[in-house]
PDB file of C-alpha atoms in Angstrom:
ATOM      1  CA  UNK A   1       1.873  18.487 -58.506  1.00 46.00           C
ATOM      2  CA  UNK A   2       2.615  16.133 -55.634  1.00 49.00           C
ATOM      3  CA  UNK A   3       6.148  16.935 -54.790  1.00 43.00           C
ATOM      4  CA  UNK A   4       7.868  13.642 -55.945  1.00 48.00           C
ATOM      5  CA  UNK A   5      11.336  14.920 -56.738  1.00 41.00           C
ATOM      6  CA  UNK A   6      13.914  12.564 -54.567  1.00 45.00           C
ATOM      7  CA  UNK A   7      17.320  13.793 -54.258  1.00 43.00           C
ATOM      8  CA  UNK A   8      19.137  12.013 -57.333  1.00 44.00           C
ATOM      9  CA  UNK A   9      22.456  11.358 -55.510  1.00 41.00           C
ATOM     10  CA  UNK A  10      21.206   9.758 -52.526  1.00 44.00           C
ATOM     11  CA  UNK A  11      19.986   6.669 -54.926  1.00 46.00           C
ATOM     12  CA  UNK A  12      22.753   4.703 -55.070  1.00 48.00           C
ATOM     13  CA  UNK A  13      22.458   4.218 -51.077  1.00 52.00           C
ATOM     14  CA  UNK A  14      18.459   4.306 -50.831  1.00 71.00           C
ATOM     15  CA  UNK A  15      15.919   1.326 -51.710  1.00 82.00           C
ATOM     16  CA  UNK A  16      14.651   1.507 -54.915  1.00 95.00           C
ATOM     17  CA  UNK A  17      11.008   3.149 -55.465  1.00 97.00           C
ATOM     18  CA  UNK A  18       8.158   2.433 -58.254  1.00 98.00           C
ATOM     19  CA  UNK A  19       4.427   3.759 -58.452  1.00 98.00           C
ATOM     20  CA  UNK A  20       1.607   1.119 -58.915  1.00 98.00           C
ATOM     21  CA  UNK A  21      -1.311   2.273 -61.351  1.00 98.00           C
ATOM     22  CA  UNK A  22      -4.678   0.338 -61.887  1.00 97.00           C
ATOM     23  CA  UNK A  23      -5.347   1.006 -65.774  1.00 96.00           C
ATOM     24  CA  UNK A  24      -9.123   1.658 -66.415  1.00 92.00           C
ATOM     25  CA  UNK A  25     -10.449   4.550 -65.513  1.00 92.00           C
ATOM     26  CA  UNK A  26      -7.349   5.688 -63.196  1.00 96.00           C
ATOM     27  CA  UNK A  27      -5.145   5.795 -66.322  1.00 97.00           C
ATOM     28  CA  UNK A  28      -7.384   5.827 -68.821  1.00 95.00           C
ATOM     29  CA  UNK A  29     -10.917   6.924 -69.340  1.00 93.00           C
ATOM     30  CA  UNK A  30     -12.739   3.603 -70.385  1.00 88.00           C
ATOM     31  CA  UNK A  31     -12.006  -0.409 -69.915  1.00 85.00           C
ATOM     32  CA  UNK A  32      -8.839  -1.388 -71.770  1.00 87.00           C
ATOM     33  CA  UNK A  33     -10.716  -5.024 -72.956  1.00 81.00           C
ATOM     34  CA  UNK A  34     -14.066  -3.393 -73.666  1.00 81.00           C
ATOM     35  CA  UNK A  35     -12.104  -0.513 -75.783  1.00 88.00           C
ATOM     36  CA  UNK A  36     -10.913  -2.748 -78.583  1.00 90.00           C
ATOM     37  CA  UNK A  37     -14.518  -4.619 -79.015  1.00 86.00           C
ATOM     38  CA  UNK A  38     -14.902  -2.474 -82.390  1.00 87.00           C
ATOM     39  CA  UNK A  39     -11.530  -3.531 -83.695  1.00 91.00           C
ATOM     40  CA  UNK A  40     -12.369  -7.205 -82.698  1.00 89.00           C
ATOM     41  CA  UNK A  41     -15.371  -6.973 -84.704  1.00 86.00           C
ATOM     42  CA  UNK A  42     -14.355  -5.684 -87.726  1.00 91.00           C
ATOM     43  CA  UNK A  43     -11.038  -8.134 -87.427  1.00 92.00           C
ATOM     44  CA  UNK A  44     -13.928 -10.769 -87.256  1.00 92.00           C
ATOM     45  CA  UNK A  45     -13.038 -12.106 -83.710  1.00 88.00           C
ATOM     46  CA  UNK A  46     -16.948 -11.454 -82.411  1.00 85.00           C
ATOM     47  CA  UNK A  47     -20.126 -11.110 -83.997  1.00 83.00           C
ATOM     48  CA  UNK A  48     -22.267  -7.970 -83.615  1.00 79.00           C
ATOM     49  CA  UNK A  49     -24.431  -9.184 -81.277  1.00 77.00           C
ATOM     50  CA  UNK A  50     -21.071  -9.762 -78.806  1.00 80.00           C
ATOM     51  CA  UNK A  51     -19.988  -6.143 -80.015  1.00 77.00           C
ATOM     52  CA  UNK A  52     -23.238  -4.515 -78.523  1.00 70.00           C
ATOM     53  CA  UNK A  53     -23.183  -6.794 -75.448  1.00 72.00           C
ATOM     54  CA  UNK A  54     -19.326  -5.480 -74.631  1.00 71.00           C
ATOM     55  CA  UNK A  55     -20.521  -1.865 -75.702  1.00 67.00           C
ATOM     56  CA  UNK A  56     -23.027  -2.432 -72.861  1.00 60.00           C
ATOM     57  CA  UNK A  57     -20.872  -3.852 -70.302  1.00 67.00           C
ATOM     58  CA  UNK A  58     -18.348  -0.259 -71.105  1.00 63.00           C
ATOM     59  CA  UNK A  59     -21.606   1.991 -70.150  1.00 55.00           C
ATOM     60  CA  UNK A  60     -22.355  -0.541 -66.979  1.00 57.00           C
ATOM     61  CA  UNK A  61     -18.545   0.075 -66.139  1.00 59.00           C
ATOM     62  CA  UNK A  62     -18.199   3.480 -66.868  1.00 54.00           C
ATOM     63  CA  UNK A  63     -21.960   4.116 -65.134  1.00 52.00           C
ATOM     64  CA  UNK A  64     -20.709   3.428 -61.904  1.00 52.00           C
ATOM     65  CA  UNK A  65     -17.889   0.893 -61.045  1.00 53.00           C
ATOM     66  CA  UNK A  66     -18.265  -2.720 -60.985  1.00 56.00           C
ATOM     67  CA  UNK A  67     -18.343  -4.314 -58.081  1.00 63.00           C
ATOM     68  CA  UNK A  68     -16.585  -7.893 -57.473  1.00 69.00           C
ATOM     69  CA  UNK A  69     -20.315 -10.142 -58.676  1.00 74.00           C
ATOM     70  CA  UNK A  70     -19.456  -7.526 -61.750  1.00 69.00           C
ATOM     71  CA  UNK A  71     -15.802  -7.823 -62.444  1.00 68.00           C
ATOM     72  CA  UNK A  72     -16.338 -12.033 -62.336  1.00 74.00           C
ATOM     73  CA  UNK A  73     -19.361 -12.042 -64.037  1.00 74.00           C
ATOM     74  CA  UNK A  74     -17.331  -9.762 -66.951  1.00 69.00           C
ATOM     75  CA  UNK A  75     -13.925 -12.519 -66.461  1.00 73.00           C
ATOM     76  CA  UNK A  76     -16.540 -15.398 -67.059  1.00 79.00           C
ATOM     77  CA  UNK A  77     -17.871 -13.574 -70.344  1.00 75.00           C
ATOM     78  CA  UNK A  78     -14.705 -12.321 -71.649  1.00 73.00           C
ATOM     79  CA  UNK A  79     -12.838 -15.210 -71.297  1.00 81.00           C
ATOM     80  CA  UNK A  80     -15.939 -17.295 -72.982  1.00 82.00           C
ATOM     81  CA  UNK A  81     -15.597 -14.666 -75.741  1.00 81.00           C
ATOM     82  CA  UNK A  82     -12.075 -15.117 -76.529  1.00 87.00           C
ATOM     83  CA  UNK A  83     -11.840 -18.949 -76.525  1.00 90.00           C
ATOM     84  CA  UNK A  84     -10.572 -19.784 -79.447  1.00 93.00           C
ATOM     85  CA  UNK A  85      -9.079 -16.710 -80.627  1.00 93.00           C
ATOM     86  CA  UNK A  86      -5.611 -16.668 -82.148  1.00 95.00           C
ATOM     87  CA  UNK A  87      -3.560 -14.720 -80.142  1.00 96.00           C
ATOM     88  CA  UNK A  88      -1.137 -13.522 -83.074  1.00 96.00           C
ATOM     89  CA  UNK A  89      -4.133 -12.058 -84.106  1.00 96.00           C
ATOM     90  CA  UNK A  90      -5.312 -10.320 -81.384  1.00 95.00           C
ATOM     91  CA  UNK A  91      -1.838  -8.690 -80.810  1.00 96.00           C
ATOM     92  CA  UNK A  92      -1.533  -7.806 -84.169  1.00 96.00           C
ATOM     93  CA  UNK A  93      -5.274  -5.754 -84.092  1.00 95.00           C
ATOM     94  CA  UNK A  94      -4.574  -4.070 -80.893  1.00 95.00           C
ATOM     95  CA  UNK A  95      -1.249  -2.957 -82.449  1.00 95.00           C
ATOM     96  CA  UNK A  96      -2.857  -1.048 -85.781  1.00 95.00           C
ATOM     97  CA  UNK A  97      -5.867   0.502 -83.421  1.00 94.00           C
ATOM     98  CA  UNK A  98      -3.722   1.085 -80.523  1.00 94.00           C
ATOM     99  CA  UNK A  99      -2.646   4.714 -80.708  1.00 92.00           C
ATOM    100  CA  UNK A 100      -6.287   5.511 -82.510  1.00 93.00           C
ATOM    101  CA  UNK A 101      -8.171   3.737 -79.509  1.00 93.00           C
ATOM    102  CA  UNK A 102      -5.935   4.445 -76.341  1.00 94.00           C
ATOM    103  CA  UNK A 103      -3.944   7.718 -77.009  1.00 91.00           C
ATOM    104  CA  UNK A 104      -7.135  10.087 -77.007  1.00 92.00           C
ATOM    105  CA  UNK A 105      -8.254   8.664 -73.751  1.00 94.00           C
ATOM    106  CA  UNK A 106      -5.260   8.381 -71.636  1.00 95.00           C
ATOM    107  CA  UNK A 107      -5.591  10.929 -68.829  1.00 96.00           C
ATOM    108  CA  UNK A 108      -3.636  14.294 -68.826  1.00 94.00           C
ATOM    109  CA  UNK A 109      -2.698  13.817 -64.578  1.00 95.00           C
ATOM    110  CA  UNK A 110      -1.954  10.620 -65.034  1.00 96.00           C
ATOM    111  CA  UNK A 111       0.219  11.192 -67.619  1.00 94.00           C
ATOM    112  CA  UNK A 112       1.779  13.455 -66.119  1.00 94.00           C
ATOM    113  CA  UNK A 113       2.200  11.868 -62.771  1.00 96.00           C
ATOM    114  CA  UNK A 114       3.511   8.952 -64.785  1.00 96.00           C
ATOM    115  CA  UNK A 115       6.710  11.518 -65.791  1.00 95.00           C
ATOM    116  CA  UNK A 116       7.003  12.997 -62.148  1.00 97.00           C
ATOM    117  CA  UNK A 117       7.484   9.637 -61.066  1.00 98.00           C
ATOM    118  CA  UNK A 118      10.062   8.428 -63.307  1.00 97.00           C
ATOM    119  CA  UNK A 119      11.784  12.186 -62.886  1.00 96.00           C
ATOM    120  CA  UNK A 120      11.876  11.031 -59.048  1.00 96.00           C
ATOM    121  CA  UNK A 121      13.821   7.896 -60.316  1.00 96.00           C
ATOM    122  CA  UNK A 122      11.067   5.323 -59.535  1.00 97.00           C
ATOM    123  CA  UNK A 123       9.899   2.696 -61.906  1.00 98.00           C
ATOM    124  CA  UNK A 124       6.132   3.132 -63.031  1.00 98.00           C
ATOM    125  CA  UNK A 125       4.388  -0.551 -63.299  1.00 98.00           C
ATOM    126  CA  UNK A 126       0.996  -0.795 -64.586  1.00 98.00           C
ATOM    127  CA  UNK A 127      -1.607  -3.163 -62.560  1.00 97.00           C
ATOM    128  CA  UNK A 128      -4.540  -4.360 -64.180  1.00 94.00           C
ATOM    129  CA  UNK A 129      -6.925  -6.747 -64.494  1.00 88.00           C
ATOM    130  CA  UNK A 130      -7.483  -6.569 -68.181  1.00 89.00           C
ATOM    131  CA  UNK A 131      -5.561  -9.016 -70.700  1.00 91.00           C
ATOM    132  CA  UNK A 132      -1.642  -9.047 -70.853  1.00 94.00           C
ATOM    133  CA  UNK A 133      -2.389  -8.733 -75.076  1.00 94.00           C
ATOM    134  CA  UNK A 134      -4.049  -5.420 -74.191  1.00 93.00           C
ATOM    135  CA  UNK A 135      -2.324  -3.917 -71.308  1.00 95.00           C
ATOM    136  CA  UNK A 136       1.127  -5.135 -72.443  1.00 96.00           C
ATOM    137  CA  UNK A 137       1.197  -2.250 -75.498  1.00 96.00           C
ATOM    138  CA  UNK A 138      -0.703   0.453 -73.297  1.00 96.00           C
ATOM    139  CA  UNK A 139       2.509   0.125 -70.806  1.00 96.00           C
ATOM    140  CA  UNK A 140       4.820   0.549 -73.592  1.00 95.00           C
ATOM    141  CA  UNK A 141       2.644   3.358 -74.860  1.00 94.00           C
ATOM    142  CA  UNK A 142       2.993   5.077 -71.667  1.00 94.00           C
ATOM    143  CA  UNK A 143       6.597   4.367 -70.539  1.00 95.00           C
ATOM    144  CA  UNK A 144       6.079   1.671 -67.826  1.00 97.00           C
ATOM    145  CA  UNK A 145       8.477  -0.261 -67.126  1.00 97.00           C
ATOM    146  CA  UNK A 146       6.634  -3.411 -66.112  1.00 97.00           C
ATOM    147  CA  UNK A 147       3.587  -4.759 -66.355  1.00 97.00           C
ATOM    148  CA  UNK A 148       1.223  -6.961 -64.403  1.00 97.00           C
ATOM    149  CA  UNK A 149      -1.783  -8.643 -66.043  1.00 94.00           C
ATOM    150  CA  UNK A 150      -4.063 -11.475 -66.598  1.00 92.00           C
ATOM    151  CA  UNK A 151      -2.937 -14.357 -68.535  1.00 93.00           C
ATOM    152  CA  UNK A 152      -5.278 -16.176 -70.487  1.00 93.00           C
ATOM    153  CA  UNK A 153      -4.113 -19.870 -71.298  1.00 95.00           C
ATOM    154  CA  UNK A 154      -3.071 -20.800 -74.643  1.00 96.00           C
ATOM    155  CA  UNK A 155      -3.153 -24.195 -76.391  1.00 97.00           C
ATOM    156  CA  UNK A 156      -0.775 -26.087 -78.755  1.00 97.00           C
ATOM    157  CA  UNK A 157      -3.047 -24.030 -81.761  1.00 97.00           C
ATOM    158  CA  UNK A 158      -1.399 -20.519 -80.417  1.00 97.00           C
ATOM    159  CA  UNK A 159      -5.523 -19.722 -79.447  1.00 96.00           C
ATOM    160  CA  UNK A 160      -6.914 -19.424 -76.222  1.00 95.00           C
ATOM    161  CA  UNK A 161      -8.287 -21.942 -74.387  1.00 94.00           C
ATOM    162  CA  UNK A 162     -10.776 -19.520 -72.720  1.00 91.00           C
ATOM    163  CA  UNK A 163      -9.091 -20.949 -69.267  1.00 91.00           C
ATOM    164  CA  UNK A 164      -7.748 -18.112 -66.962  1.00 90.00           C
ATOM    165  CA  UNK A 165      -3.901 -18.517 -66.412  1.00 92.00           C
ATOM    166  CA  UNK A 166      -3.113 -15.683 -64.053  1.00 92.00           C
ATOM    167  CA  UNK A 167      -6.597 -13.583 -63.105  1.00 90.00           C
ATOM    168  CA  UNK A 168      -4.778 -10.044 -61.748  1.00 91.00           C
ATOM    169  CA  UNK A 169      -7.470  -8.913 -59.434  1.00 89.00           C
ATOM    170  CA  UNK A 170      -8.445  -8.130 -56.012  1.00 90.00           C
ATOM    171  CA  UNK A 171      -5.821  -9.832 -53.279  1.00 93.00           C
ATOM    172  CA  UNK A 172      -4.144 -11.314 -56.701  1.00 94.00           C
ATOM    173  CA  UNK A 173      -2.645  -7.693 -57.413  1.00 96.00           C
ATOM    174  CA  UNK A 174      -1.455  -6.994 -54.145  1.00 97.00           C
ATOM    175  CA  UNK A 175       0.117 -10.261 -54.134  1.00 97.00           C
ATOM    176  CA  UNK A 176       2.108  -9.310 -56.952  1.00 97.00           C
ATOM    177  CA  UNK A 177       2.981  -5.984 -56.065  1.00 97.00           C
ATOM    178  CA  UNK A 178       4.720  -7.483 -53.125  1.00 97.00           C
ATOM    179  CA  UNK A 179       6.538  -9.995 -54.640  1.00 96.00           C
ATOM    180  CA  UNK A 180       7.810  -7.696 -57.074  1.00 96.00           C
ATOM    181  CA  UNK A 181       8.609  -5.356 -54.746  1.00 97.00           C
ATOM    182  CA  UNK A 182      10.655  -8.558 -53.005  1.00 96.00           C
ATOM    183  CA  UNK A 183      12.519  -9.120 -56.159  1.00 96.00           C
ATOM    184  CA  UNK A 184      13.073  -5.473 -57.437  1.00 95.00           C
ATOM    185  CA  UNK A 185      14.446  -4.125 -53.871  1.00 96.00           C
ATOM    186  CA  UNK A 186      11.072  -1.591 -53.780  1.00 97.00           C
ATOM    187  CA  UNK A 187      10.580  -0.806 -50.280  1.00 97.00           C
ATOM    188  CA  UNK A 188       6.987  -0.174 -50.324  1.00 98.00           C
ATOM    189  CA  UNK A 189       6.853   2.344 -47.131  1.00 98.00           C
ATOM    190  CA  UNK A 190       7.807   3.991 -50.061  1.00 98.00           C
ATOM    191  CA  UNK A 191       5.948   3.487 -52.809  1.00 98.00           C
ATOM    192  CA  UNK A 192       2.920   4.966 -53.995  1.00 98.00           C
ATOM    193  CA  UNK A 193      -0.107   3.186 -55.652  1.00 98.00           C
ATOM    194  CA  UNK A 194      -3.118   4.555 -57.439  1.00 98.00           C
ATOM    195  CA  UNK A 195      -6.795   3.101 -58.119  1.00 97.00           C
ATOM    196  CA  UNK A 196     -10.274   3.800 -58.562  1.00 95.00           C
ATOM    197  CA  UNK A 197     -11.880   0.580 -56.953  1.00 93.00           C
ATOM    198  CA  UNK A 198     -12.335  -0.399 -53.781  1.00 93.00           C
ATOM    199  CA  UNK A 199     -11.581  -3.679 -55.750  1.00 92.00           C
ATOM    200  CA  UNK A 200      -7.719  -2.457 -55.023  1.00 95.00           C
ATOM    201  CA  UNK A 201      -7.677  -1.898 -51.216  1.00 97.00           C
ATOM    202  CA  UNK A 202      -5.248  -4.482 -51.206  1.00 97.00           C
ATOM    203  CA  UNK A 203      -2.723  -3.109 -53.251  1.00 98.00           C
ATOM    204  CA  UNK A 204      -3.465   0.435 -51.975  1.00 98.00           C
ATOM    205  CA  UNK A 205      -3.022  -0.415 -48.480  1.00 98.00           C
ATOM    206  CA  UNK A 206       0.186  -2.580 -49.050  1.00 98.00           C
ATOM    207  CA  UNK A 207       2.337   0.925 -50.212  1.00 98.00           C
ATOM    208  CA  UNK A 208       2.970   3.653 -47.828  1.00 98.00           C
ATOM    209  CA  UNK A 209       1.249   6.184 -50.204  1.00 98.00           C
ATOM    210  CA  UNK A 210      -1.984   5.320 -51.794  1.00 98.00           C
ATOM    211  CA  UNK A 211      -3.626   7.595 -53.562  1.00 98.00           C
ATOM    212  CA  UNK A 212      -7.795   7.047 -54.694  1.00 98.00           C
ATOM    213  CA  UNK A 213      -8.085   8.236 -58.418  1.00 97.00           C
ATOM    214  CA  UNK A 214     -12.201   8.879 -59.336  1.00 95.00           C
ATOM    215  CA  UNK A 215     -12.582   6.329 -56.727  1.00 95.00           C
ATOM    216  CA  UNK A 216     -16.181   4.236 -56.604  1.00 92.00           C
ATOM    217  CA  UNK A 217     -18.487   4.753 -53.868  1.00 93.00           C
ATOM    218  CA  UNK A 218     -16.770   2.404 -51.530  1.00 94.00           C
ATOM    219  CA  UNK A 219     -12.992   3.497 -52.688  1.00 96.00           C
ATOM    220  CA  UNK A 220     -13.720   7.247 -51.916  1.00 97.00           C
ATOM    221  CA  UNK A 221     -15.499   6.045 -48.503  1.00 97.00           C
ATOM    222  CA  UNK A 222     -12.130   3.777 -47.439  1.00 98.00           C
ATOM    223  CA  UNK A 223     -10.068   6.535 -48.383  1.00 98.00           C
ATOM    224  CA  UNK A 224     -11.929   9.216 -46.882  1.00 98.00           C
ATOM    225  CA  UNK A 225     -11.876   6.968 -43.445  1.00 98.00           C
ATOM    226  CA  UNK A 226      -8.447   6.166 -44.029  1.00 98.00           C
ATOM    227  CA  UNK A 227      -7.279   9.947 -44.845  1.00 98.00           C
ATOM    228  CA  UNK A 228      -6.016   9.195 -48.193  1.00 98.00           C
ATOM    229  CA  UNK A 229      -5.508  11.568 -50.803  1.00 98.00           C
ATOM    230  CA  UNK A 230      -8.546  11.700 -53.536  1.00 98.00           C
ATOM    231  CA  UNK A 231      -7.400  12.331 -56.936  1.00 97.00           C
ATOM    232  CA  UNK A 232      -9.840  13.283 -59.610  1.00 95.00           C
ATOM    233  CA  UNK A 233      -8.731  12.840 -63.308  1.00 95.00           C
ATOM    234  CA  UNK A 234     -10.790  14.196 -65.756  1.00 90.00           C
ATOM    235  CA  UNK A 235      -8.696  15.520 -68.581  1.00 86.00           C
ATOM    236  CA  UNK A 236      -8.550  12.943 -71.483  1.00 89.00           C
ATOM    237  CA  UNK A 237      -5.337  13.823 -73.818  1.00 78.00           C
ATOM    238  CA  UNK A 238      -3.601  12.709 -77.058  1.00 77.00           C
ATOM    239  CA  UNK A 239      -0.370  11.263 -75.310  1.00 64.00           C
ATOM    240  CA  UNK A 240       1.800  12.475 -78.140  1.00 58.00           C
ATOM    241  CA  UNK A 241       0.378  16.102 -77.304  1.00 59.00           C
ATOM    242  CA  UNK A 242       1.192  16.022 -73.824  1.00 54.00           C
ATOM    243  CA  UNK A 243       4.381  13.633 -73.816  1.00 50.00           C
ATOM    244  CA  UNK A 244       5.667  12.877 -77.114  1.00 48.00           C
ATOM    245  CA  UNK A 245       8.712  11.218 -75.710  1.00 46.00           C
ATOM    246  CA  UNK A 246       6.745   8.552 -73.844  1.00 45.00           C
ATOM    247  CA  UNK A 247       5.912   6.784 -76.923  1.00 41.00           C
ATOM    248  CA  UNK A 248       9.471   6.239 -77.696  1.00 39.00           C
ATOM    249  CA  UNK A 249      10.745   5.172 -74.653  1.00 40.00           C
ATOM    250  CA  UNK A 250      14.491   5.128 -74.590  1.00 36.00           C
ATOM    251  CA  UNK A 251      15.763   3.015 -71.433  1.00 37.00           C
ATOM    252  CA  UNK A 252      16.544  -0.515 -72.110  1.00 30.00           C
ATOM    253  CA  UNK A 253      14.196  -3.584 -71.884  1.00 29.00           C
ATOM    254  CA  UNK A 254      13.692  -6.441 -69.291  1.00 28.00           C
ATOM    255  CA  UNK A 255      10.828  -9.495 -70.032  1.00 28.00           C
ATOM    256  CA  UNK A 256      10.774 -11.492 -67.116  1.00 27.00           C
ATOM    257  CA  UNK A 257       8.696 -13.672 -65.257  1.00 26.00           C
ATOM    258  CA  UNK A 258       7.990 -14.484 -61.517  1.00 27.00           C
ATOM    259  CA  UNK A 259       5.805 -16.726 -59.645  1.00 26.00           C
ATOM    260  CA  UNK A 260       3.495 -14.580 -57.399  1.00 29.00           C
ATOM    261  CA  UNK A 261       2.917 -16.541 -54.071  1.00 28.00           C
ATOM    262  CA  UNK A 262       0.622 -19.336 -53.709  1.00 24.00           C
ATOM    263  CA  UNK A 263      -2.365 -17.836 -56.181  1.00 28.00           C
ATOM    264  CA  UNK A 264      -0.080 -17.636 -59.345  1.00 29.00           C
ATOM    265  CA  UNK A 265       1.683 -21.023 -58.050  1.00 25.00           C
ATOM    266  CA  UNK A 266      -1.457 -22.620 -58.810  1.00 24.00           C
ATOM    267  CA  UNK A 267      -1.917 -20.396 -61.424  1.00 27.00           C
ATOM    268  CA  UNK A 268       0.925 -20.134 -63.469  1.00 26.00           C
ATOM    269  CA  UNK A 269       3.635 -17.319 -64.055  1.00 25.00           C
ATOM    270  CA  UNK A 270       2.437 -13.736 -64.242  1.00 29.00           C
ATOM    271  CA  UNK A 271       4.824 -12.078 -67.201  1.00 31.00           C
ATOM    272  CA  UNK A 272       6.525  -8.735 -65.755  1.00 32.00           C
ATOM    273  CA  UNK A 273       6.577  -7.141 -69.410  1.00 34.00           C
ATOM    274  CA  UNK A 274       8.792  -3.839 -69.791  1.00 33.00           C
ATOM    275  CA  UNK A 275       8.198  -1.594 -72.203  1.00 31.00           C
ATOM    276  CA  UNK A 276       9.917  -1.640 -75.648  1.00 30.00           C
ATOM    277  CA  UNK A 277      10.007  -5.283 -76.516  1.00 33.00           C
ATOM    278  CA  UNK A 278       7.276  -7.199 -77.599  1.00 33.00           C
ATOM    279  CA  UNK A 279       6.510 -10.734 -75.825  1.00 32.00           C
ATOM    280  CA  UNK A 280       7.524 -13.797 -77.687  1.00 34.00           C
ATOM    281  CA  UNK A 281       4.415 -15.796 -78.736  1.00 36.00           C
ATOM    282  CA  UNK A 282       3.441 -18.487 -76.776  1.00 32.00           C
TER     283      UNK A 282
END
């Protein structure tokens, strides 16, 4: 693969490492959100006219990468969809449909990147902009360690308030990145990030090896001015087939949370989630 093997016994002396993956489409084949629209329907969260508009905005996403009027035009109508939706709920659907929905599209190289990097010793965090109820259980599923995502607000009912907490996108991600990387001892010379959206130059160019996975029009034109590598996944797998360990990760778990700079100062604490242990409710 990529030659990430570090020598194990220089650890102890060296700054610590992790790899930074965007979810959708770099990780997996479709959009995380979009993904469970079926489940949400049948759980009676949306009506079946909302069903076929999110099945449309997963062919517009899969078509061709959104661009940024895209990706906030999608924020402003998922997180109008989801007001009012309890949140015990939601967790609890995405938990029965999660290994039917997410293990047969979760791709073979990134999968197996995911174990070359932890077999180099470096922590695997997931990125995305997709909601911390969906892309917290992915991360376990996989073996992350942490996880960054958006936060939606939730009121005194336990449902959301269709008000954006922590919006994990664009400058937002890098932001994070680096202040994890600040309070995890990552030196980021030495850290490796992967993405298929030029949405993520920021966090791609804030790691000393980026890496463009199916990258969009403008990603693969960056990286091919930039002399990245260009990665292209195409191999959708059961994860059990191809690493039935992941999904019963074994190291121990760590929930904590950080404020991320002046955007999550304003907009409240972005939850580093590591896999194994569930979030409390909030």
């Amino acid at each position: 693969m990529l030659g990430l093997v570090e020598n194990h016994s220089l650890h102890h002396s060296m700054p610590r490492t992790a790899a930074f993956f965007d979810l959708d489409k770099t990780v997996i084949a479709k959009s995380s959100t979009l993904t469970f629209s079926k489940s949400f329907y049948r759980g009676g969260l949306i009506n079946r006219r909302a069903a076929l508009r999110t099945a449309y905005a997963q062919f517009v996403f899969l078509a061709g990468g959104a661009d940024h009027d895209q990706m906030e035009r999608m924020r402003q109508y998922l997180s109008a969809m989801c007001r009012g939706w309890n949140v015990r709920q939601v967790r609890e659907i995405v938990a029965e449909t999660l290994h039917d929905l997410i293990d047969p599209i979760i791709y073979d190289e990134a999968a197996s990147l995911i174990e070359e990097h932890h077999t180099a010793g470096r922590d695997v965090v997931i990125v995305s902009t997709s909601g911390a109820e969906v892309v917290e259980p992915i991360g376990e599923l996989l073996g992350a360690d942490r996880v960054v995502a958006t936060r939606m607000v939730v009121g005194d009912d336990g449902c959301f308030t269709g008000e954006v907490e922590y919006y994990a996108y664009g400058p937002t991600k890098a932001e994070a990145v680096k202040e994890l990387a600040a309070s995890e001892g990552y030196d980021l010379a030495r850290c490796y990030a992967y993405s298929d959206s030029a949405t993520d130059l920021p966090m791609l160019s804030s790691v000393g090896h980026p890496y463009a996975v199916n990258p969009d029009r403008a990603l693969r034109r960056e990286a091919l001015a930039r002399e990245w590598p260009i990665l292209d996944f195409h191999k959708p797998v059961r994860l059990k087939k191809r690493l039935p360990h992941l999904s019963a990760p074994s190291r121990p778990a760590l929930v904590a949370a950080a404020a991320l700079g002046t955007a999550a100062a304003t907009a409240g604490l972005v939850w580093y989630a590591s896999r194994r242990r569930a979030l409390p409710s909030t």
